[in-house]
Amino acid sequence: MPDFNNTENAFEDKDDFELKRAYLLFSTIKSPLISKTLTSLLKFALFLKLPIIPLVKLTIYKQFCGGETINQSQSTIDKLWNSKIGTILDYSAEGKKDERDFIQVFNQTLKSLKVSKNKQQIPFAVFKLTGISSFSLLQKINLNLELNIDETLEHKKLIDRVDKICSTAKECNTPIFIDAEESWIQDTIDNIALNMMQKYNTDEVLIYNTVQLYRHDRLDYIKNIIKQAKEKKFKIGLKIVRGAYHEKEIQRSKTKNYKCPVHLKKSQTDLDYNKAIEICLENISIISICAGTHNENSTLHLVNLMSRFNIKNTDHRIYFSQLLGMSDHISYNLSKEEFNTSKYVPYGPVKDVMPYLIRRAEENTSISGQMGRELTNIISEIKRRKKK
Ligand SMILES: Cc1cc2nc3c(=O)[nH]c(=O)nc-3n(C[C@H](O)[C@H](O)[C@H](O)COP(=O)(O)OP(=O)(O)OC[C@H]3O[C@@H](n4cnc5c(N)ncnc54)[C@H](O)[C@@H]3O)c2cc1C
């Protein structure tokens, strides 16, 4: 059983300087007011093109990102692998909208697959559909609206790109995650993911869709895809998460006056998350999963279920994953017990990953609750080292 209180394991690859830098960072952003002020200043400074990139690079970027390129992320990949933690390279340039940007993300995804070939250190690759196509097109398809000639071409380009990414995943023998996004484009993503699973997950699982358990219809989604997989004889890959757009989902459903698609109580999301894991383990002969979570209870729930179902810690059908710079007490202690563990390692030019970094800052304020655990762990480890 992993011991999440073991901070010696959690920070085994951080020297005293790195630990103090993490302490300073988390204690600065813990105040919602300071975090908000700093992120606003950051946006303003970027807008004015003030030379703040070196400062960002030394602080928040260093905590949460691998580097500007895959090459620059190599030392992070090696460091994680010294603790037997795999890397999932995530090109995190966000908010891009034109064709040139889509091609850039597409090429980076292919590149991340190619570098992963025959490398245990990089067990998966990942991409978002909004990285390689426009949000408005995905939304229009979701609404079953008729596409004009340009949109029909754009749609074909999207499917070709996804297929090329999946066939490259097959060539490189590296499974790939398709991230989940807003509910008003998710049917489009689910349908594409389903087609790719039917095509590529015949012998082994290469394509993983993502399920957000803050949605109240996702247990039914899982039951339904299991039924289809049994009938059509393909295997399922699922990344199981709670969901990143909770506020946005609630806000939109209120503004547009439709039934809110997400749970309103955290306990309901937690119940569905744990239930989803149970359903997957009951069907482990046809499902592989990755639990993308920083939640200790859900992680322990999966650990306990694995033992109840007699599944070895090293079984390749079950992975755990956290984000770089967060919840090391979970990742490193899982890995010590030989569970398959990985981290999303975001990379990309500093100014392009800024939205990602701002989200991490917001998520780590005292309001969200995550910060408390991060800071407590860092302080415990600093004290433990002082006593030595
Ligand atoms: C490796 C990895 C991959 C990820 N991939 C994706 C992805 O593809 N798509 C995506 O959307 N997210 C993704 N996420 C983010 C994830 O969905 C969560 O936002 C994040 O991990 C926090 O949830 P948690 O399980 O770690 O823990 P917790 O801190 O226990 O849960 C927080 C989550 O609970 C839910 N929640 C909060 N308040 C309420 C409430 N009042 N009522 C109901 N539910 C509530 C929200 O989903 C919130 O994010 C990923 C996370 C990881 C670690």
Short mmCIF file of C-alpha atoms and ligand atoms in Angstrom, two decimals:
data_model
loop_
_atom_site.label_atom_id
_atom_site.label_comp_id
_atom_site.label_asym_id
_atom_site.label_seq_id
_atom_site.Cartn_x
_atom_site.Cartn_y
_atom_site.Cartn_z
CA MET A 1 0.00 0.00 0.00
CA PRO A 2 1.58 3.36 -0.96
CA ASP A 3 2.17 5.76 1.91
CA PHE A 4 1.26 9.25 0.70
CA ASN A 5 2.74 10.77 3.87
CA ASN A 6 6.24 9.70 2.89
CA THR A 7 7.76 13.02 1.78
CA GLU A 8 11.27 11.58 1.56
CA ASN A 9 10.11 9.52 -1.45
CA ALA A 10 7.95 12.35 -2.79
CA PHE A 11 10.88 14.77 -3.08
CA GLU A 12 13.73 12.30 -3.60
CA ASP A 13 14.87 14.03 -6.80
CA LYS A 14 14.54 17.62 -5.50
CA ASP A 15 17.58 19.26 -3.92
CA ASP A 16 17.20 21.81 -1.10
CA PHE A 17 17.21 24.70 -3.55
CA GLU A 18 14.40 23.21 -5.66
CA LEU A 19 12.38 22.48 -2.55
CA LYS A 20 12.74 26.06 -1.31
CA ARG A 21 11.77 27.40 -4.73
CA ALA A 22 8.63 25.24 -4.67
CA TYR A 23 7.91 26.45 -1.13
CA LEU A 24 8.22 30.10 -2.17
CA LEU A 25 6.03 29.55 -5.23
CA PHE A 26 3.20 27.71 -3.47
CA SER A 27 3.22 30.07 -0.49
CA THR A 28 3.04 33.07 -2.84
CA ILE A 29 0.12 31.78 -4.90
CA LYS A 30 -1.81 30.36 -1.94
CA SER A 31 -3.55 33.68 -1.37
CA PRO A 32 -6.37 33.96 -3.93
CA LEU A 33 -5.92 37.74 -3.90
CA ILE A 34 -2.16 37.62 -4.53
CA SER A 35 -2.61 34.86 -7.12
CA LYS A 36 -5.25 36.89 -8.94
CA THR A 37 -3.20 40.10 -8.79
CA LEU A 38 -0.06 38.34 -10.03
CA THR A 39 -1.83 36.61 -12.92
CA SER A 40 -3.44 39.91 -13.97
CA LEU A 41 -0.05 41.65 -13.80
CA LEU A 42 1.44 38.82 -15.82
CA LYS A 43 -1.18 39.14 -18.55
CA PHE A 44 -0.73 42.92 -18.60
CA ALA A 45 3.08 42.67 -18.76
CA LEU A 46 2.84 40.19 -21.64
CA PHE A 47 0.40 42.47 -23.42
CA LEU A 48 2.86 45.39 -23.06
CA LYS A 49 5.65 43.05 -24.20
CA LEU A 50 7.64 43.76 -21.01
CA PRO A 51 10.68 41.46 -20.63
CA ILE A 52 9.21 39.20 -17.93
CA ILE A 53 9.71 35.86 -19.70
CA PRO A 54 13.07 35.10 -17.95
CA LEU A 55 11.41 35.62 -14.54
CA VAL A 56 8.46 33.38 -15.43
CA LYS A 57 10.86 30.77 -16.77
CA LEU A 58 12.80 30.62 -13.52
CA THR A 59 9.73 30.36 -11.30
CA ILE A 60 6.28 29.04 -12.19
CA TYR A 61 7.37 27.65 -15.60
CA LYS A 62 10.22 25.71 -13.97
CA GLN A 63 7.77 24.15 -11.49
CA PHE A 64 5.11 23.05 -13.97
CA CYS A 65 6.79 22.66 -17.41
CA GLY A 66 9.51 20.53 -18.96
CA GLY A 67 10.99 23.10 -21.39
CA GLU A 68 10.25 25.02 -24.56
CA THR A 69 10.91 21.99 -26.78
CA ILE A 70 11.00 18.19 -26.42
CA ASN A 71 14.80 18.37 -26.42
CA GLN A 72 14.77 20.88 -23.60
CA SER A 73 12.40 18.61 -21.65
CA GLN A 74 14.85 15.69 -21.79
CA SER A 75 16.37 16.38 -18.37
CA THR A 76 12.87 16.30 -16.81
CA ILE A 77 12.11 13.04 -18.65
CA ASP A 78 15.37 11.51 -17.34
CA LYS A 79 14.84 12.78 -13.82
CA LEU A 80 11.32 11.34 -13.63
CA TRP A 81 12.48 8.05 -15.06
CA ASN A 82 15.19 7.76 -12.37
CA SER A 83 12.19 7.33 -10.07
CA LYS A 84 10.49 5.04 -12.63
CA ILE A 85 7.87 7.68 -13.49
CA GLY A 86 6.95 7.93 -17.17
CA THR A 87 6.52 11.19 -19.08
CA ILE A 88 3.53 12.16 -21.20
CA LEU A 89 4.72 15.04 -23.38
CA ASP A 90 1.95 17.59 -23.70
CA TYR A 91 2.47 20.44 -26.17
CA SER A 92 0.60 23.05 -24.19
CA ALA A 93 0.38 26.05 -26.47
CA GLU A 94 -3.25 27.09 -25.98
CA GLY A 95 -5.86 29.40 -27.42
CA LYS A 96 -4.50 29.03 -30.94
CA LYS A 97 -7.02 29.47 -33.68
CA ASP A 98 -5.56 29.58 -37.15
CA GLU A 99 -4.48 26.89 -39.58
CA ARG A 100 -0.75 27.56 -39.04
CA ASP A 101 -1.18 26.92 -35.30
CA PHE A 102 -3.18 23.72 -35.94
CA ILE A 103 -0.40 22.40 -38.18
CA GLN A 104 2.15 23.27 -35.49
CA VAL A 105 0.23 21.30 -32.81
CA PHE A 106 -0.33 18.41 -35.24
CA ASN A 107 3.40 18.24 -36.03
CA GLN A 108 4.36 18.46 -32.37
CA THR A 109 1.99 15.57 -31.56
CA LEU A 110 3.60 13.44 -34.29
CA LYS A 111 7.02 14.42 -32.99
CA SER A 112 6.12 13.44 -29.42
CA LEU A 113 5.03 10.04 -30.75
CA LYS A 114 8.21 9.56 -32.75
CA VAL A 115 10.50 10.35 -29.80
CA SER A 116 8.53 7.89 -27.67
CA LYS A 117 9.25 4.96 -29.98
CA ASN A 118 10.93 2.13 -28.02
CA LYS A 119 11.26 4.38 -24.99
CA GLN A 120 9.82 3.08 -21.73
CA GLN A 121 10.30 6.58 -20.31
CA ILE A 122 7.46 7.89 -22.51
CA PRO A 123 4.55 5.47 -22.15
CA PHE A 124 1.85 7.64 -23.81
CA ALA A 125 1.31 10.66 -26.02
CA VAL A 126 -1.63 13.07 -25.83
CA PHE A 127 -3.50 15.68 -27.86
CA LYS A 128 -6.63 17.81 -27.84
CA LEU A 129 -8.97 18.06 -30.81
CA THR A 130 -9.15 21.85 -30.35
CA GLY A 131 -5.37 21.89 -30.86
CA ILE A 132 -5.70 20.64 -34.43
CA SER A 133 -9.06 22.07 -35.52
CA SER A 134 -11.33 25.00 -34.79
CA PHE A 135 -13.67 24.98 -31.81
CA SER A 136 -16.50 26.37 -33.94
CA LEU A 137 -16.29 23.46 -36.37
CA LEU A 138 -16.34 20.89 -33.54
CA GLN A 139 -19.34 22.69 -32.08
CA LYS A 140 -21.20 22.78 -35.38
CA ILE A 141 -20.68 19.04 -35.85
CA ASN A 142 -21.86 18.51 -32.28
CA LEU A 143 -25.09 20.32 -33.13
CA ASN A 144 -25.57 18.19 -36.27
CA LEU A 145 -25.71 21.36 -38.36
CA GLU A 146 -25.11 21.19 -42.08
CA LEU A 147 -21.52 22.14 -42.98
CA ASN A 148 -20.71 24.51 -45.85
CA ILE A 149 -18.05 23.61 -48.47
CA ASP A 150 -15.14 25.11 -46.51
CA GLU A 151 -16.27 23.45 -43.30
CA THR A 152 -16.69 20.09 -45.03
CA LEU A 153 -13.08 20.37 -46.19
CA GLU A 154 -11.98 21.42 -42.72
CA HIS A 155 -13.82 18.42 -41.27
CA LYS A 156 -12.04 16.06 -43.65
CA LYS A 157 -8.71 17.62 -42.69
CA LEU A 158 -9.52 17.06 -39.00
CA ILE A 159 -10.35 13.37 -39.51
CA ASP A 160 -7.22 12.89 -41.65
CA ARG A 161 -5.09 14.49 -38.95
CA VAL A 162 -6.57 12.36 -36.17
CA ASP A 163 -6.12 9.25 -38.29
CA LYS A 164 -2.50 10.15 -39.04
CA ILE A 165 -1.82 10.69 -35.33
CA CYS A 166 -3.43 7.32 -34.50
CA SER A 167 -1.59 5.44 -37.25
CA THR A 168 1.69 7.00 -36.07
CA ALA A 169 0.80 5.85 -32.52
CA LYS A 170 0.48 2.34 -33.98
CA GLU A 171 3.80 2.56 -35.87
CA CYS A 172 5.56 3.77 -32.74
CA ASN A 173 3.65 1.35 -30.52
CA THR A 174 2.79 4.21 -28.17
CA PRO A 175 -0.80 4.56 -26.94
CA ILE A 176 -2.33 8.02 -27.27
CA PHE A 177 -4.82 9.92 -25.10
CA ILE A 178 -7.49 12.16 -26.59
CA ASP A 179 -8.20 14.81 -23.95
CA ALA A 180 -11.79 15.63 -22.95
CA GLU A 181 -13.03 19.20 -23.36
CA GLU A 182 -16.24 21.25 -23.00
CA SER A 183 -19.53 19.29 -23.07
CA TRP A 184 -20.79 21.22 -26.11
CA ILE A 185 -18.05 19.73 -28.30
CA GLN A 186 -17.58 16.44 -26.44
CA ASP A 187 -20.00 14.33 -28.55
CA THR A 188 -17.89 15.17 -31.59
CA ILE A 189 -14.74 14.11 -29.71
CA ASP A 190 -16.41 10.92 -28.41
CA ASN A 191 -17.55 9.90 -31.90
CA ILE A 192 -14.12 10.42 -33.43
CA ALA A 193 -12.48 8.59 -30.50
CA LEU A 194 -14.93 5.70 -30.90
CA ASN A 195 -14.15 5.35 -34.62
CA MET A 196 -10.42 5.36 -33.87
CA MET A 197 -10.82 2.75 -31.11
CA GLN A 198 -12.76 0.49 -33.50
CA LYS A 199 -10.04 0.89 -36.11
CA TYR A 200 -6.90 0.70 -33.96
CA ASN A 201 -7.81 -1.08 -30.69
CA THR A 202 -8.35 -4.50 -32.24
CA ASP A 203 -5.53 -6.46 -30.56
CA GLU A 204 -4.24 -4.03 -27.98
CA VAL A 205 -5.28 -0.65 -26.65
CA LEU A 206 -3.68 2.25 -28.53
CA ILE A 207 -6.42 4.88 -28.44
CA TYR A 208 -7.76 6.25 -25.15
CA ASN A 209 -10.73 8.60 -24.90
CA THR A 210 -11.14 10.69 -21.73
CA VAL A 211 -14.19 10.51 -19.44
CA GLN A 212 -15.06 13.41 -17.12
CA LEU A 213 -16.93 12.10 -14.10
CA TYR A 214 -18.27 15.51 -13.07
CA ARG A 215 -20.80 14.91 -15.84
CA HIS A 216 -23.85 13.02 -14.68
CA ASP A 217 -24.17 11.03 -17.92
CA ARG A 218 -20.70 9.51 -17.98
CA LEU A 219 -21.36 6.22 -16.16
CA ASP A 220 -23.94 5.52 -18.87
CA TYR A 221 -21.35 6.48 -21.50
CA ILE A 222 -18.93 3.91 -20.05
CA LYS A 223 -21.60 1.16 -19.87
CA ASN A 224 -22.61 1.90 -23.43
CA ILE A 225 -19.11 1.79 -24.89
CA ILE A 226 -18.49 -1.53 -23.11
CA LYS A 227 -21.61 -2.93 -24.78
CA GLN A 228 -20.45 -1.70 -28.18
CA ALA A 229 -16.93 -3.05 -27.67
CA LYS A 230 -18.31 -6.49 -26.84
CA GLU A 231 -20.58 -6.48 -29.88
CA LYS A 232 -18.06 -5.07 -32.35
CA LYS A 233 -15.01 -6.77 -30.83
CA PHE A 234 -12.66 -3.90 -30.11
CA LYS A 235 -10.87 -2.86 -26.93
CA ILE A 236 -11.40 0.30 -24.94
CA GLY A 237 -8.90 2.81 -23.59
CA LEU A 238 -10.17 5.34 -21.05
CA LYS A 239 -8.45 8.13 -19.19
CA ILE A 240 -10.62 8.73 -16.14
CA VAL A 241 -10.71 12.31 -14.82
CA ARG A 242 -13.11 14.48 -12.83
CA GLY A 243 -13.19 17.33 -15.35
CA ALA A 244 -11.53 20.70 -15.75
CA TYR A 245 -14.35 23.01 -16.85
CA HIS A 246 -16.75 22.81 -13.92
CA GLU A 247 -17.45 26.54 -13.46
CA LYS A 248 -17.64 27.13 -17.20
CA GLU A 249 -20.17 24.29 -17.65
CA ILE A 250 -22.41 25.67 -14.90
CA GLN A 251 -22.15 29.22 -16.17
CA ARG A 252 -23.03 28.34 -19.76
CA SER A 253 -25.99 26.17 -18.81
CA LYS A 254 -27.34 29.08 -16.74
CA THR A 255 -26.80 31.68 -19.45
CA LYS A 256 -28.30 29.52 -22.19
CA ASN A 257 -30.93 28.04 -19.92
CA TYR A 258 -30.45 24.29 -20.37
CA LYS A 259 -30.06 21.45 -17.86
CA CYS A 260 -26.62 21.66 -16.27
CA PRO A 261 -24.57 18.67 -17.51
CA VAL A 262 -22.31 18.51 -14.44
CA HIS A 263 -22.87 17.51 -10.83
CA LEU A 264 -23.26 20.40 -8.44
CA LYS A 265 -21.95 18.55 -5.39
CA LYS A 266 -18.34 17.46 -5.21
CA SER A 267 -19.40 14.27 -3.38
CA GLN A 268 -21.50 13.23 -6.43
CA THR A 269 -18.48 13.62 -8.72
CA ASP A 270 -16.36 11.64 -6.26
CA LEU A 271 -18.93 8.81 -6.13
CA ASP A 272 -19.16 8.63 -9.92
CA TYR A 273 -15.37 8.71 -10.26
CA ASN A 274 -14.96 5.74 -7.94
CA LYS A 275 -17.87 3.88 -9.55
CA ALA A 276 -16.33 4.42 -13.00
CA ILE A 277 -13.11 2.81 -11.84
CA GLU A 278 -15.07 -0.14 -10.45
CA ILE A 279 -16.92 -0.68 -13.75
CA CYS A 280 -13.63 -0.56 -15.65
CA LEU A 281 -11.95 -3.10 -13.39
CA GLU A 282 -14.94 -5.42 -13.71
CA ASN A 283 -14.31 -5.29 -17.47
CA ILE A 284 -10.51 -5.24 -17.38
CA SER A 285 -10.29 -7.97 -20.03
CA ILE A 286 -11.38 -5.37 -22.61
CA ILE A 287 -10.53 -2.02 -20.95
CA SER A 288 -7.25 -0.29 -20.14
CA ILE A 289 -7.38 2.79 -17.95
CA CYS A 290 -5.33 5.72 -16.82
CA ALA A 291 -6.53 7.39 -13.61
CA GLY A 292 -5.68 11.07 -14.16
CA THR A 293 -6.19 12.40 -10.66
CA HIS A 294 -4.60 14.15 -7.70
CA ASN A 295 -7.24 12.78 -5.37
CA GLU A 296 -5.72 10.51 -2.73
CA ASN A 297 -8.96 8.65 -1.90
CA SER A 298 -9.69 7.77 -5.52
CA THR A 299 -6.09 6.68 -6.01
CA LEU A 300 -6.25 4.43 -2.94
CA HIS A 301 -9.65 3.16 -4.09
CA LEU A 302 -8.07 2.01 -7.36
CA VAL A 303 -5.10 0.49 -5.51
CA ASN A 304 -7.50 -1.48 -3.25
CA LEU A 305 -9.65 -2.60 -6.17
CA MET A 306 -6.58 -3.85 -8.03
CA SER A 307 -5.73 -6.04 -5.09
CA ARG A 308 -9.37 -7.21 -4.77
CA PHE A 309 -9.43 -8.13 -8.47
CA ASN A 310 -6.03 -9.82 -8.16
CA ILE A 311 -4.41 -7.42 -10.61
CA LYS A 312 -0.65 -6.97 -10.24
CA ASN A 313 0.70 -3.46 -9.50
CA THR A 314 2.71 -3.66 -12.72
CA ASP A 315 -0.23 -4.68 -14.94
CA HIS A 316 0.11 -2.62 -18.14
CA ARG A 317 -3.68 -2.10 -18.34
CA ILE A 318 -3.69 0.26 -15.37
CA TYR A 319 -1.81 3.55 -15.15
CA PHE A 320 -1.89 6.47 -12.74
CA SER A 321 -1.08 9.98 -13.85
CA GLN A 322 -0.58 13.42 -12.32
CA LEU A 323 0.59 16.78 -13.63
CA LEU A 324 4.28 17.76 -13.40
CA GLY A 325 4.92 19.86 -10.30
CA MET A 326 1.82 18.65 -8.48
CA SER A 327 1.02 15.77 -6.13
CA ASP A 328 4.50 14.27 -6.12
CA HIS A 329 3.53 12.53 -2.88
CA ILE A 330 1.09 10.45 -4.96
CA SER A 331 3.27 9.84 -8.02
CA TYR A 332 6.54 8.99 -6.29
CA ASN A 333 4.96 6.81 -3.58
CA LEU A 334 2.90 4.90 -6.17
CA SER A 335 5.98 4.33 -8.25
CA LYS A 336 7.94 3.06 -5.21
CA GLU A 337 5.30 0.29 -4.95
CA GLU A 338 5.78 -0.50 -8.67
CA PHE A 339 2.43 0.88 -9.83
CA ASN A 340 2.61 2.25 -13.39
CA THR A 341 2.94 5.97 -12.83
CA SER A 342 3.31 8.90 -15.19
CA LYS A 343 3.25 12.67 -15.29
CA TYR A 344 1.88 15.03 -17.92
CA VAL A 345 4.93 17.15 -18.83
CA PRO A 346 3.73 20.32 -20.57
CA TYR A 347 6.18 21.96 -22.94
CA GLY A 348 6.14 24.86 -25.37
CA PRO A 349 7.20 28.51 -25.70
CA VAL A 350 6.78 30.36 -22.40
CA LYS A 351 4.28 32.91 -23.73
CA ASP A 352 2.12 30.19 -25.33
CA VAL A 353 1.88 28.01 -22.21
CA MET A 354 0.91 31.04 -20.10
CA PRO A 355 -2.83 30.14 -20.01
CA TYR A 356 -1.85 26.69 -18.68
CA LEU A 357 0.40 28.27 -16.03
CA ILE A 358 -2.27 30.73 -14.99
CA ARG A 359 -4.71 27.82 -14.49
CA ARG A 360 -2.16 26.03 -12.31
CA ALA A 361 -1.72 29.21 -10.23
CA GLU A 362 -5.50 29.55 -9.82
CA GLU A 363 -5.90 25.86 -8.95
CA ASN A 364 -3.27 26.13 -6.23
CA THR A 365 -4.80 28.91 -4.18
CA SER A 366 -6.18 28.13 -0.74
CA ILE A 367 -9.74 28.19 -2.12
CA SER A 368 -9.29 25.08 -4.25
CA GLY A 369 -7.80 23.06 -1.41
CA GLN A 370 -4.99 21.51 -3.47
CA MET A 371 -2.49 24.10 -2.26
CA GLY A 372 -2.85 23.03 1.38
CA ARG A 373 -1.62 19.57 0.65
CA GLU A 374 1.25 20.70 -1.62
CA LEU A 375 2.56 23.22 0.89
CA THR A 376 2.16 20.91 3.89
CA ASN A 377 4.20 18.25 2.12
CA ILE A 378 6.96 20.68 1.17
CA ILE A 379 7.17 22.05 4.73
CA SER A 380 7.28 18.51 6.20
CA GLU A 381 10.12 17.57 3.90
CA ILE A 382 12.11 20.75 4.64
CA LYS A 383 11.72 20.00 8.39
CA ARG A 384 12.65 16.35 7.92
CA ARG A 385 15.87 17.31 6.12
CA LYS A 386 16.78 19.89 8.78
CA LYS A 387 16.46 17.22 11.50
CA LYS A 388 18.89 14.89 9.71
C1 LIG B 1 -3.07 13.36 -15.95
C2 LIG B 1 -4.28 14.23 -16.00
C3 LIG B 1 -4.98 14.38 -17.19
C4 LIG B 1 -6.12 15.19 -17.25
N1 LIG B 1 -6.82 15.29 -18.42
C5 LIG B 1 -7.97 16.01 -18.46
C6 LIG B 1 -8.78 16.05 -19.62
O1 LIG B 1 -8.46 15.47 -20.66
N2 LIG B 1 -9.92 16.78 -19.60
C7 LIG B 1 -10.34 17.44 -18.46
O2 LIG B 1 -11.41 18.05 -18.47
N3 LIG B 1 -9.58 17.42 -17.34
C8 LIG B 1 -8.41 16.73 -17.32
N4 LIG B 1 -7.67 16.70 -16.16
C9 LIG B 1 -8.04 17.59 -15.02
C10 LIG B 1 -9.03 16.88 -14.12
O3 LIG B 1 -10.24 16.74 -14.81
C11 LIG B 1 -9.30 17.66 -12.81
O4 LIG B 1 -9.71 18.96 -13.10
C12 LIG B 1 -8.14 17.75 -11.86
O5 LIG B 1 -7.32 16.64 -11.91
C13 LIG B 1 -8.68 17.90 -10.43
O6 LIG B 1 -9.44 16.76 -10.05
P1 LIG B 1 -8.83 15.58 -9.15
O7 LIG B 1 -9.46 14.28 -9.47
O8 LIG B 1 -7.36 15.62 -9.29
O9 LIG B 1 -9.10 15.95 -7.64
P2 LIG B 1 -10.12 16.77 -6.69
O10 LIG B 1 -9.27 17.90 -6.25
O11 LIG B 1 -10.58 15.78 -5.69
O12 LIG B 1 -11.32 17.23 -7.54
C14 LIG B 1 -11.48 18.49 -8.08
C15 LIG B 1 -12.47 18.32 -9.19
O13 LIG B 1 -13.75 17.95 -8.67
C16 LIG B 1 -14.78 18.51 -9.47
N5 LIG B 1 -15.58 19.41 -8.61
C17 LIG B 1 -15.12 20.47 -7.90
N6 LIG B 1 -16.15 21.07 -7.25
C18 LIG B 1 -17.27 20.39 -7.57
C19 LIG B 1 -18.66 20.55 -7.22
N7 LIG B 1 -19.08 21.52 -6.42
N8 LIG B 1 -19.54 19.66 -7.74
C20 LIG B 1 -19.16 18.66 -8.56
N9 LIG B 1 -17.85 18.46 -8.92
C21 LIG B 1 -16.92 19.32 -8.44
C22 LIG B 1 -14.11 19.26 -10.60
O14 LIG B 1 -14.01 18.38 -11.69
C23 LIG B 1 -12.74 19.58 -10.02
O15 LIG B 1 -11.75 19.73 -11.04
C24 LIG B 1 -6.54 15.89 -16.08
C25 LIG B 1 -5.84 15.74 -14.89
C26 LIG B 1 -4.73 14.92 -14.83
C27 LIG B 1 -4.00 14.79 -13.52
#
